[in-house]
């Protein structure tokens, strides 16, 4: 469960404490917490949200939180155009596939814990990195980085800067896993993009 953060304007904090994330769970509700960090890596503000029905994907890379706030999974994007994954029985747009996969993760999470820099605090669309707490008694009890999971499953890929370098080099290994034929990478047209 690697949780590596970059010293770029989009990231904040360090390794996540799974016990802390699990402690945020509330019976009968899905909890979403955003912590805001200063440039020194110190938590300076926190916002919490709870929903009995959970949170939904607003786009392939955006989470709808409330009427005034959406979270953007920074440095990720869906493939372009259409894709087919016969193993999963999917044929359609890359964006629809990515949005469905993000929705599946959001529906399964008991807690969504996100980190952003303080400069994002009042923005309507906030760049963030997010973790989910997933608990199925007797089978699964884990805290995973949402972006890492979505990239390794082939739902999303890493965006590149104008100079061609990755915006999220911390997730390069996850993309290598995805390129092994998962999700979008099962379609040869996507591999050629």
Short mmCIF file of N, CA, C and O in Angstrom, two decimals, residues 11-15 35-44 115-118:
data_model
loop_
_atom_site.label_atom_id
_atom_site.label_comp_id
_atom_site.label_asym_id
_atom_site.label_seq_id
_atom_site.Cartn_x
_atom_site.Cartn_y
_atom_site.Cartn_z
N UNK A 11 0.28 18.14 -4.18
CA UNK A 11 0.29 17.11 -3.15
C UNK A 11 0.59 17.65 -1.78
O UNK A 11 1.26 18.64 -1.61
N UNK A 12 0.11 16.94 -0.81
CA UNK A 12 0.29 17.35 0.58
C UNK A 12 0.41 16.13 1.46
O UNK A 12 -0.19 15.11 1.20
N UNK A 13 1.17 16.27 2.52
CA UNK A 13 1.24 15.20 3.51
C UNK A 13 2.23 14.13 3.19
O UNK A 13 3.04 14.24 2.28
N UNK A 14 2.19 13.06 3.97
CA UNK A 14 3.08 11.93 3.79
C UNK A 14 2.29 10.65 3.81
O UNK A 14 1.17 10.61 3.33
N UNK A 15 2.85 9.62 4.41
CA UNK A 15 2.18 8.33 4.47
C UNK A 15 0.89 8.45 5.29
O UNK A 15 0.84 9.16 6.29
N UNK A 35 -8.21 16.86 4.36
CA UNK A 35 -7.23 17.58 5.18
C UNK A 35 -6.44 18.50 4.27
O UNK A 35 -6.02 18.09 3.18
N UNK A 36 -6.20 19.71 4.76
CA UNK A 36 -5.46 20.71 4.00
C UNK A 36 -4.11 20.94 4.66
O UNK A 36 -4.04 21.15 5.87
N UNK A 37 -3.06 20.94 3.86
CA UNK A 37 -1.70 21.03 4.36
C UNK A 37 -1.04 22.32 3.92
O UNK A 37 -1.29 22.82 2.83
N UNK A 38 -0.16 22.84 4.80
CA UNK A 38 0.65 23.99 4.42
C UNK A 38 1.91 23.47 3.71
O UNK A 38 2.13 22.26 3.64
N UNK A 39 2.74 24.39 3.14
CA UNK A 39 3.93 23.94 2.41
C UNK A 39 4.91 23.12 3.24
O UNK A 39 5.70 22.35 2.71
N UNK A 40 4.85 23.25 4.57
CA UNK A 40 5.75 22.48 5.44
C UNK A 40 5.21 21.08 5.73
O UNK A 40 5.85 20.29 6.42
N UNK A 41 4.01 20.77 5.21
CA UNK A 41 3.44 19.45 5.41
C UNK A 41 2.62 19.30 6.67
O UNK A 41 2.29 18.19 7.09
N UNK A 42 2.24 20.41 7.29
CA UNK A 42 1.45 20.38 8.53
C UNK A 42 -0.04 20.54 8.19
O UNK A 42 -0.41 21.38 7.36
N UNK A 43 -0.90 19.76 8.84
CA UNK A 43 -2.34 19.89 8.65
C UNK A 43 -2.79 21.21 9.28
O UNK A 43 -2.55 21.45 10.46
N UNK A 44 -3.40 22.07 8.48
CA UNK A 44 -3.83 23.37 8.98
C UNK A 44 -5.35 23.55 8.94
O UNK A 44 -5.88 24.50 9.51
N UNK A 115 -6.39 14.41 0.75
CA UNK A 115 -5.41 15.41 1.15
C UNK A 115 -5.24 16.42 0.02
O UNK A 115 -5.21 16.04 -1.15
N UNK A 116 -5.11 17.68 0.41
CA UNK A 116 -4.90 18.75 -0.56
C UNK A 116 -4.09 19.85 0.11
O UNK A 116 -4.02 19.92 1.34
N UNK A 117 -3.48 20.69 -0.71
CA UNK A 117 -2.78 21.84 -0.15
C UNK A 117 -3.78 22.91 0.26
O UNK A 117 -4.89 22.98 -0.27
N UNK A 118 -3.39 23.72 1.21
CA UNK A 118 -4.23 24.78 1.76
C UNK A 118 -4.76 25.69 0.66
O UNK A 118 -5.89 26.19 0.76
#
